[in-house]
Short mmCIF file of C-alpha atoms and ligand atoms in Angstrom, two decimals:
data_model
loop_
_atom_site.label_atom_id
_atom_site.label_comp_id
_atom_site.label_asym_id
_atom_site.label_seq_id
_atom_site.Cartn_x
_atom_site.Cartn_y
_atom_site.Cartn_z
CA UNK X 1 51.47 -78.19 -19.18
CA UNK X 2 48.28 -76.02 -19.50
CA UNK X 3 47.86 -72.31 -20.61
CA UNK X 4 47.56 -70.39 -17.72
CA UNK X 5 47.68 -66.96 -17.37
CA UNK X 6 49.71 -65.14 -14.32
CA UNK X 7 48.74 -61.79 -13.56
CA UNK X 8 52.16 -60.21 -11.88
CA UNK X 9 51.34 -57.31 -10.12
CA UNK X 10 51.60 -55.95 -6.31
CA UNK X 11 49.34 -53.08 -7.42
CA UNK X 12 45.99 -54.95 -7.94
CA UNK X 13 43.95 -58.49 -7.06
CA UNK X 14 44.17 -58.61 -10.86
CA UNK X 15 40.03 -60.40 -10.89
CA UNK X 16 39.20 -57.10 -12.66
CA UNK X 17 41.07 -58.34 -15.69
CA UNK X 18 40.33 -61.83 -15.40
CA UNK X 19 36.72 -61.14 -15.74
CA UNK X 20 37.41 -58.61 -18.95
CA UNK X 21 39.43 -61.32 -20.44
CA UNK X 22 37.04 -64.35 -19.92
CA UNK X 23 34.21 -61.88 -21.14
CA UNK X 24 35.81 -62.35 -24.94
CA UNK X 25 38.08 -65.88 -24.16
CA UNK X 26 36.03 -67.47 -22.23
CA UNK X 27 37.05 -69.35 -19.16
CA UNK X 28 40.68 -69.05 -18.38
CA UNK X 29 43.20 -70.81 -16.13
CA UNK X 30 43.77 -67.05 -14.51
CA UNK X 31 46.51 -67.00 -11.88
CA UNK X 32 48.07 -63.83 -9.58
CA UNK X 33 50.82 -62.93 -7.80
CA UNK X 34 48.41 -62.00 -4.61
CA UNK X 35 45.50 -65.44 -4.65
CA UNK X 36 48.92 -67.76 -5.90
CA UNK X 37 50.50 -68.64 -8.99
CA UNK X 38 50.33 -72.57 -8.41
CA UNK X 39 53.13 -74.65 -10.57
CA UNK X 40 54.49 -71.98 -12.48
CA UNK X 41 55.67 -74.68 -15.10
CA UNK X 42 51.53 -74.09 -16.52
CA UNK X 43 52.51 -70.49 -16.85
CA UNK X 44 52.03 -69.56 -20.96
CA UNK X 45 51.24 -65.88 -20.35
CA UNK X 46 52.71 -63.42 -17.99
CA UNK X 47 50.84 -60.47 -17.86
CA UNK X 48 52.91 -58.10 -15.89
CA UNK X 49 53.92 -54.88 -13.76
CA UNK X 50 57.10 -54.41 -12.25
CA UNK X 51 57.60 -58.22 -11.88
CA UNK X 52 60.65 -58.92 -9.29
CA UNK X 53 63.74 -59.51 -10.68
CA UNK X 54 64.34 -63.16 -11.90
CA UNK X 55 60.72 -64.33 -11.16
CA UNK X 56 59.68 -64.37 -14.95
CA UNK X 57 62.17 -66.52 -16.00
CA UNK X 58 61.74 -68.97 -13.45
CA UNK X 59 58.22 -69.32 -15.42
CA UNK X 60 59.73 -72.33 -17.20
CA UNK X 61 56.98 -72.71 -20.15
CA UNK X 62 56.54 -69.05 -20.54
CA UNK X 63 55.44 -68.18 -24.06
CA UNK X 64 54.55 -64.27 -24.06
CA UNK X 65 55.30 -61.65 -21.65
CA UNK X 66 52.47 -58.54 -21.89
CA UNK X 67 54.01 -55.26 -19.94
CA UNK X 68 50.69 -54.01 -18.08
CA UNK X 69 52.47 -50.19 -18.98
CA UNK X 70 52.99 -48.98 -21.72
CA UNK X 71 56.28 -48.17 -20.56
CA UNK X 72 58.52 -51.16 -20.57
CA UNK X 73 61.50 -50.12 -18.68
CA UNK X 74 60.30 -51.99 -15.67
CA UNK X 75 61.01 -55.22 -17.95
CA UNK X 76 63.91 -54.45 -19.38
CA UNK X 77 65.70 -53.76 -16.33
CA UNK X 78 65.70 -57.41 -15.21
CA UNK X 79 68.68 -58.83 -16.90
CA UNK X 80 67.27 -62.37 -16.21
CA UNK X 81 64.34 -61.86 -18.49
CA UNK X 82 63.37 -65.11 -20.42
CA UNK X 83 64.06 -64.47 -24.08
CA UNK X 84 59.90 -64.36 -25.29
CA UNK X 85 58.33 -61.86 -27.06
CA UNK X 86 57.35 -58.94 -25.40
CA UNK X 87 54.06 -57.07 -25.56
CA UNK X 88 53.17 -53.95 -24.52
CA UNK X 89 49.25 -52.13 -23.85
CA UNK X 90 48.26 -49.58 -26.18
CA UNK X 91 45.63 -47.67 -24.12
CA UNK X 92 43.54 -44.81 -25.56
CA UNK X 93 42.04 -44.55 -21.71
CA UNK X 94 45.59 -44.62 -20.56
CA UNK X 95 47.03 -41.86 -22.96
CA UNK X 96 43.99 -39.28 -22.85
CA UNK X 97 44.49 -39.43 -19.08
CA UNK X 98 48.05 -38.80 -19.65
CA UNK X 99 47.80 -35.58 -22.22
CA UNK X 100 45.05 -34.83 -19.54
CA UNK X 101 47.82 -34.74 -16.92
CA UNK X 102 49.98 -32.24 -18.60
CA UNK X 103 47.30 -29.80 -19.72
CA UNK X 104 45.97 -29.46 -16.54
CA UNK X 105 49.79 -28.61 -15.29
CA UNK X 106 50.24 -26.40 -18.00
CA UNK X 107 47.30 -24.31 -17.88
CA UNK X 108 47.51 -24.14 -13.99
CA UNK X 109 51.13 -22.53 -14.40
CA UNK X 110 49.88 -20.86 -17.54
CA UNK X 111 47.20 -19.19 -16.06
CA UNK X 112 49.02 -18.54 -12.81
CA UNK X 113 46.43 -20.39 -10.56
CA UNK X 114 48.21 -20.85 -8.10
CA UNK X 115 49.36 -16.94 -7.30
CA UNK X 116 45.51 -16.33 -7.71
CA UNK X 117 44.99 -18.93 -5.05
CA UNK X 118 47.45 -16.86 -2.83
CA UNK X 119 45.92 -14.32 -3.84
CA UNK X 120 42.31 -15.49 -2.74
CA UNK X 121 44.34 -16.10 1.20
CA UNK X 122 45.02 -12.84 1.59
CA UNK X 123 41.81 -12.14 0.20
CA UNK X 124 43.32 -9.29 -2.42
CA UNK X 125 41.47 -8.74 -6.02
CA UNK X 126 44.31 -8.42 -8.06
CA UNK X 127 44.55 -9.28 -12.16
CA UNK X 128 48.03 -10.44 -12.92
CA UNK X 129 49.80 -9.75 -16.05
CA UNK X 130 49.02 -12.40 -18.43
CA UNK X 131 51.43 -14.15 -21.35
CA UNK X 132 49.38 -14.47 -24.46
CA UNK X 133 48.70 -18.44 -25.47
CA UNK X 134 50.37 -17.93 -28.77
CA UNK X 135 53.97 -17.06 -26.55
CA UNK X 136 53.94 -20.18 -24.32
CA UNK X 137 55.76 -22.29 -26.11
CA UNK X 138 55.09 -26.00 -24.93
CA UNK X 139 57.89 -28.77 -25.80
CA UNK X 140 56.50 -32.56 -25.89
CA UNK X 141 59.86 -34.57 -25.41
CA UNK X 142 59.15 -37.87 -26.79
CA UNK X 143 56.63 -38.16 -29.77
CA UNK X 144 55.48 -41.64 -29.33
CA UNK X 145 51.39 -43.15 -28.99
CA UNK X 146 51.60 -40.56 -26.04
CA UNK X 147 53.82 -37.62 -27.14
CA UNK X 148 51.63 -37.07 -30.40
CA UNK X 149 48.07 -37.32 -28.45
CA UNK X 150 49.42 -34.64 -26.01
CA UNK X 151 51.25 -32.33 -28.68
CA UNK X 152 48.33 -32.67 -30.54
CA UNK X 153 46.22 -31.24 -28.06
CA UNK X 154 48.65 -28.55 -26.82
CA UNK X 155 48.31 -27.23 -30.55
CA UNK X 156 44.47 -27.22 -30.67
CA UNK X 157 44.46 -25.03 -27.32
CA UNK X 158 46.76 -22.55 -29.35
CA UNK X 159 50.22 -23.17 -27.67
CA UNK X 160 53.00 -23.16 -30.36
CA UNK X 161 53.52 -27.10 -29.87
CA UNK X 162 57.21 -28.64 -30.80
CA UNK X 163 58.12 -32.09 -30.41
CA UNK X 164 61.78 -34.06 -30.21
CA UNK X 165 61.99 -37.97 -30.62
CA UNK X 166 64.82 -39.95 -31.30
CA UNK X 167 64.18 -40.33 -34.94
CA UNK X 168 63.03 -37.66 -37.39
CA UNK X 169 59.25 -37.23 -37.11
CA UNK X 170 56.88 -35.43 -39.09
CA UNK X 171 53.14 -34.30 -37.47
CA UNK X 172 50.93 -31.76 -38.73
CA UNK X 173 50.99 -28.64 -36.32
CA UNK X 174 53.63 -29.66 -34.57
CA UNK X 175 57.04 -28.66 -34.42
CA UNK X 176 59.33 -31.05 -34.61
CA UNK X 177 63.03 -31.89 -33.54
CA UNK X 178 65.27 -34.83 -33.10
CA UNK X 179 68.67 -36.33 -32.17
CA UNK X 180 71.14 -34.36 -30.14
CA UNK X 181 71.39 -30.92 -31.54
CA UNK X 182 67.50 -31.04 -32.24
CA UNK X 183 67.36 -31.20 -28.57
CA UNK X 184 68.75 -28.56 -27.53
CA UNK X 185 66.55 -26.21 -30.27
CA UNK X 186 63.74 -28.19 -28.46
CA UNK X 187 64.72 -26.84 -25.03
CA UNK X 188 65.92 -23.59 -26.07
CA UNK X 189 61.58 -22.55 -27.16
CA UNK X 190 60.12 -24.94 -24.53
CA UNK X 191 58.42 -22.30 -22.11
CA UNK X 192 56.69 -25.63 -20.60
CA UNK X 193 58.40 -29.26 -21.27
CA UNK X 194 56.68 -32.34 -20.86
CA UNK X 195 58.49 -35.08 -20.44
CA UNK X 196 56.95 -38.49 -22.19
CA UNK X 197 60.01 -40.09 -23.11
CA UNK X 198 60.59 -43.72 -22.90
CA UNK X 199 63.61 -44.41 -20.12
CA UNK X 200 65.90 -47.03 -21.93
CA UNK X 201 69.81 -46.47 -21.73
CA UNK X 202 69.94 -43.32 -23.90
CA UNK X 203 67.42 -40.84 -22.15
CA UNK X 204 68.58 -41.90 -18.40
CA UNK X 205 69.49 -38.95 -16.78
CA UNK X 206 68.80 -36.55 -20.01
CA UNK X 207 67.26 -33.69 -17.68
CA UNK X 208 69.90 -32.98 -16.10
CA UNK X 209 71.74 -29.68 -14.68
CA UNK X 210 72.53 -28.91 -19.38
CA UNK X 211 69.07 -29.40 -19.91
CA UNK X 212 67.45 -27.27 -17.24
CA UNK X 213 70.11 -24.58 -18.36
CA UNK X 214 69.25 -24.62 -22.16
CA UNK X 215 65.47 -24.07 -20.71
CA UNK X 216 63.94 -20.24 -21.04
CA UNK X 217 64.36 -18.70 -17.58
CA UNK X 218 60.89 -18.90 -16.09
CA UNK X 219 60.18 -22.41 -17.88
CA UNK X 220 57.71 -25.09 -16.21
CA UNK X 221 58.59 -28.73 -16.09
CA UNK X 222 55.61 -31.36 -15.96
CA UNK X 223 57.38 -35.32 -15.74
CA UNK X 224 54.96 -37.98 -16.13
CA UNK X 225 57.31 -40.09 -17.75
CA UNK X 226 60.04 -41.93 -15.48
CA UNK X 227 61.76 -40.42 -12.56
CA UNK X 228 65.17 -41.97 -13.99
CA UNK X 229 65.00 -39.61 -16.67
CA UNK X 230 65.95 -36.67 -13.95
CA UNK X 231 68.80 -36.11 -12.10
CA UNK X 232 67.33 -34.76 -9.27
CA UNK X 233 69.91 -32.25 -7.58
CA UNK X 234 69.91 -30.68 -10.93
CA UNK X 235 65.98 -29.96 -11.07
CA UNK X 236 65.93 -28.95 -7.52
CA UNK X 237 68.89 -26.65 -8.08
CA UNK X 238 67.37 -25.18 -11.44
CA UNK X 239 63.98 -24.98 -9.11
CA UNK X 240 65.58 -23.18 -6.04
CA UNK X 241 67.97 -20.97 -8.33
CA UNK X 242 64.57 -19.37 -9.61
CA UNK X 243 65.56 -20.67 -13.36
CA UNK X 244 62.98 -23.16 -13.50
CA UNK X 245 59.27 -21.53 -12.03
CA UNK X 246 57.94 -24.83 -11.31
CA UNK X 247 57.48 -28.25 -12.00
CA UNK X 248 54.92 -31.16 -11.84
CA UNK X 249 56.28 -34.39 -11.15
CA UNK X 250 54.37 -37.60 -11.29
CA UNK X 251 57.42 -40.28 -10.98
CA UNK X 252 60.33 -40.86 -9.28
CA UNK X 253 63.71 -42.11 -9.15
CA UNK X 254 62.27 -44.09 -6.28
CA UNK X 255 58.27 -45.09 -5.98
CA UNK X 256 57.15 -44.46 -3.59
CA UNK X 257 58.78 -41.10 -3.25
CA UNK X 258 60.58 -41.30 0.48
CA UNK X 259 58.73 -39.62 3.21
CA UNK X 260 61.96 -37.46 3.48
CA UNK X 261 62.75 -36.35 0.30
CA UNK X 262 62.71 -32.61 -0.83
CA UNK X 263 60.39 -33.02 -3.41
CA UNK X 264 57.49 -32.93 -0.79
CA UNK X 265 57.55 -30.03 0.61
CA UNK X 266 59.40 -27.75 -2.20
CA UNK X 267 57.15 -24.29 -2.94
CA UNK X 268 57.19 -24.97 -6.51
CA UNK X 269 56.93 -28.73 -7.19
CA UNK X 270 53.58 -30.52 -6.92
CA UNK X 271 53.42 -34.17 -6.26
CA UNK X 272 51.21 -37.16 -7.46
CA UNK X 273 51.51 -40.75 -6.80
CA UNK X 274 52.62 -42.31 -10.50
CA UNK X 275 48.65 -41.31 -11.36
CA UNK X 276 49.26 -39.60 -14.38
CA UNK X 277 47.68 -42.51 -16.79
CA UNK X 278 46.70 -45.46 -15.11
CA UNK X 279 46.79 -48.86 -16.79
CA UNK X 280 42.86 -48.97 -17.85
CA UNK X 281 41.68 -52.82 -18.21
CA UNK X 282 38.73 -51.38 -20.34
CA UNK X 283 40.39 -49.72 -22.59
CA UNK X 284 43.59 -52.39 -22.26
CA UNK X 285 42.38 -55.13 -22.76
CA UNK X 286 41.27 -55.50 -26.48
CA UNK X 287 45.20 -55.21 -27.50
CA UNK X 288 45.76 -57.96 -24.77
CA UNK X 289 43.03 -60.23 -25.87
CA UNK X 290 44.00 -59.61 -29.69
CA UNK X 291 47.55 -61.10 -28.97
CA UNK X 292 46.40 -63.86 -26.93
CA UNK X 293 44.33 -65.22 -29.89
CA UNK X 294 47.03 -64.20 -32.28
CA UNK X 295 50.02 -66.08 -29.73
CA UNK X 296 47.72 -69.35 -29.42
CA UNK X 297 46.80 -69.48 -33.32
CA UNK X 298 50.68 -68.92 -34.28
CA UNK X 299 49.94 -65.25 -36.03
CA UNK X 300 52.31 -62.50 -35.88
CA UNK X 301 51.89 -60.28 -32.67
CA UNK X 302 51.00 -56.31 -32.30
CA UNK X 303 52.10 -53.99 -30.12
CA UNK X 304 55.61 -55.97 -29.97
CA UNK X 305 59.06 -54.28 -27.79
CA UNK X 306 61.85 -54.04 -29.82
CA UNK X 307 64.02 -54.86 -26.20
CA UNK X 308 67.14 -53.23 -28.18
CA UNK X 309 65.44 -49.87 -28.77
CA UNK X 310 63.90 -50.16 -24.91
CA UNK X 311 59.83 -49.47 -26.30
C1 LIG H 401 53.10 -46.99 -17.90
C2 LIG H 401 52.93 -46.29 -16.63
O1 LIG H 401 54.23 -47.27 -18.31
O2 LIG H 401 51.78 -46.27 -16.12
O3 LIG H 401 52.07 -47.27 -18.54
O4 LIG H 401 53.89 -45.76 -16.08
#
């Protein structure tokens, strides 16, 4: 048996983290889905992104699984997962890109861009009545690594910032809200929701046709969570009923989002291609490295899943 690592992802050739990793470990026995993954029975390490169903557990040696998102859904859903500890990132690259995401959303609907850009096509010079920062009210739904950055920054920009998590949280500036009747005090003064929650068994399907309804009328959505987290007949009915003004979505019940589906073409929803924060092997990898030293000198791990909680 030897210590390899497998890099299991479709997305990448993986060699960008094999060099960051031998850069502090030094040479590695560094395996991927795409060049081969040899005798899996070498496997010790699985570092992994939407690995298919069964394929982890046929990695007989396996010692450590490290989810490539910070997400971990894409794990958990594989009911054949060998019973290892599980790692996730923890990626300051990966989260400012994601608070990024929804600010740039935000203050595009905020700041009504996009009737300025229609505005610009029928070449009319018109100023639009404007909502003051301190009325948008901006709702972070889940106040994990992710939630907090992006709350956090909502409230320096001025926007009354509230927050709802699972669990009772307390953050300086923000608002905050939690368990089922917190939710709906969370929806009821979220002018703009962003949705960062975690998709385990709980939060599947939570904006749904209730959810949308218990929104202010005019209120934009910005997703960059999961797609199972929306029921989407509900969102496009809130969105064509006029309830909803708009909504970003970065992810999707099904990735990639079929050429057909009504999400494309839709006047008020703008697409992206699961771009929101993208799994940064600079910024990654130090978390990674840390618990491969830790896993091969028998010291307790960071960044552990709690598989029963789903993050
Ligand atoms: C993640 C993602 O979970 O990129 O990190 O979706």
């Amino acid at each position: 048996m030897s210590n390899a690592i497998a890099y299991v992802s479709r997305d990448t050739d993986g060699l960008h983290w094999k060099k960051v990793l031998e850069d502090a470990l030094g040479p590695l026995d560094f395996r991927t889905l795409k060049g081969g993954l040899g005798n899996t029975d070498d496997i010790e390490i699985a570092m992994a992104w939407k690995p298919d169903r069964g394929l982890l557990a046929s990695f007989r040696n396996i010692r450590l699984i490290v989810s490539l998102g910070m997400g971990v859904d894409h794990l958990l859903t594989d009911d054949r997962l060998p019973d290892v500890p599980i790692v996730r990132i923890m990626d300051d690259g990966l989260v400012g890109q994601m608070s990024e995401y929804a600010i740039f959303w935000a203050l595009r609907h905020h700041r009504d861009i996009d009737k300025y850009a229609e505005l610009q096509r029928a070449r009319t010079w018109k100023a639009l009545d404007f909502v003051d920062t301190i009325h948008r009210r901006v709702g972070v739904l889940g106040l994990g690594v992710i939630g907090q950055d992006t709350a956090r920054k909502f409230a320096a920009l001025g926007f009354p910032t509230a927050g709802w998590s699972r669990t009772a949280k307390d953050l300086p500036g923000i608002e905050t809200f939690h368990g089922q009747d917190g939710l709906a005090a969370l929806l009821a003064r979220s002018d703009i929701l962003v949705n960062v929650l975690p998709l385990t068994r709980d939060t599947k399907g939570i904006l749904d046709a209730g959810a949308f309804a218990a929104l202010p009328k005019g209120a934009y959505l910005v997703n960059m969570a999961r797609g199972g987290h929306v029921v989407d007949a509900d969102l496009l009915a809130a969105l064509d009923s006029g309830h909803l003004a708009g909504a970003a979505l970065d992810v999707f019940n099904t990735e990639p989002l079929p050429a057909d589906h009504p999400y494309w073409t839709h006047p008020r929803v703008h697409v992206t291609p699961h771009i929101a924060g993208a799994t940064n092997p600079r910024t990654a990898s130090p978390g990674i490295i840390e618990n491969i030293r830790r896993l091969r000198a028998g010291q307790p791990l960071i960044n552990t899943v709690d598989p029963k909680t789903g993050y």
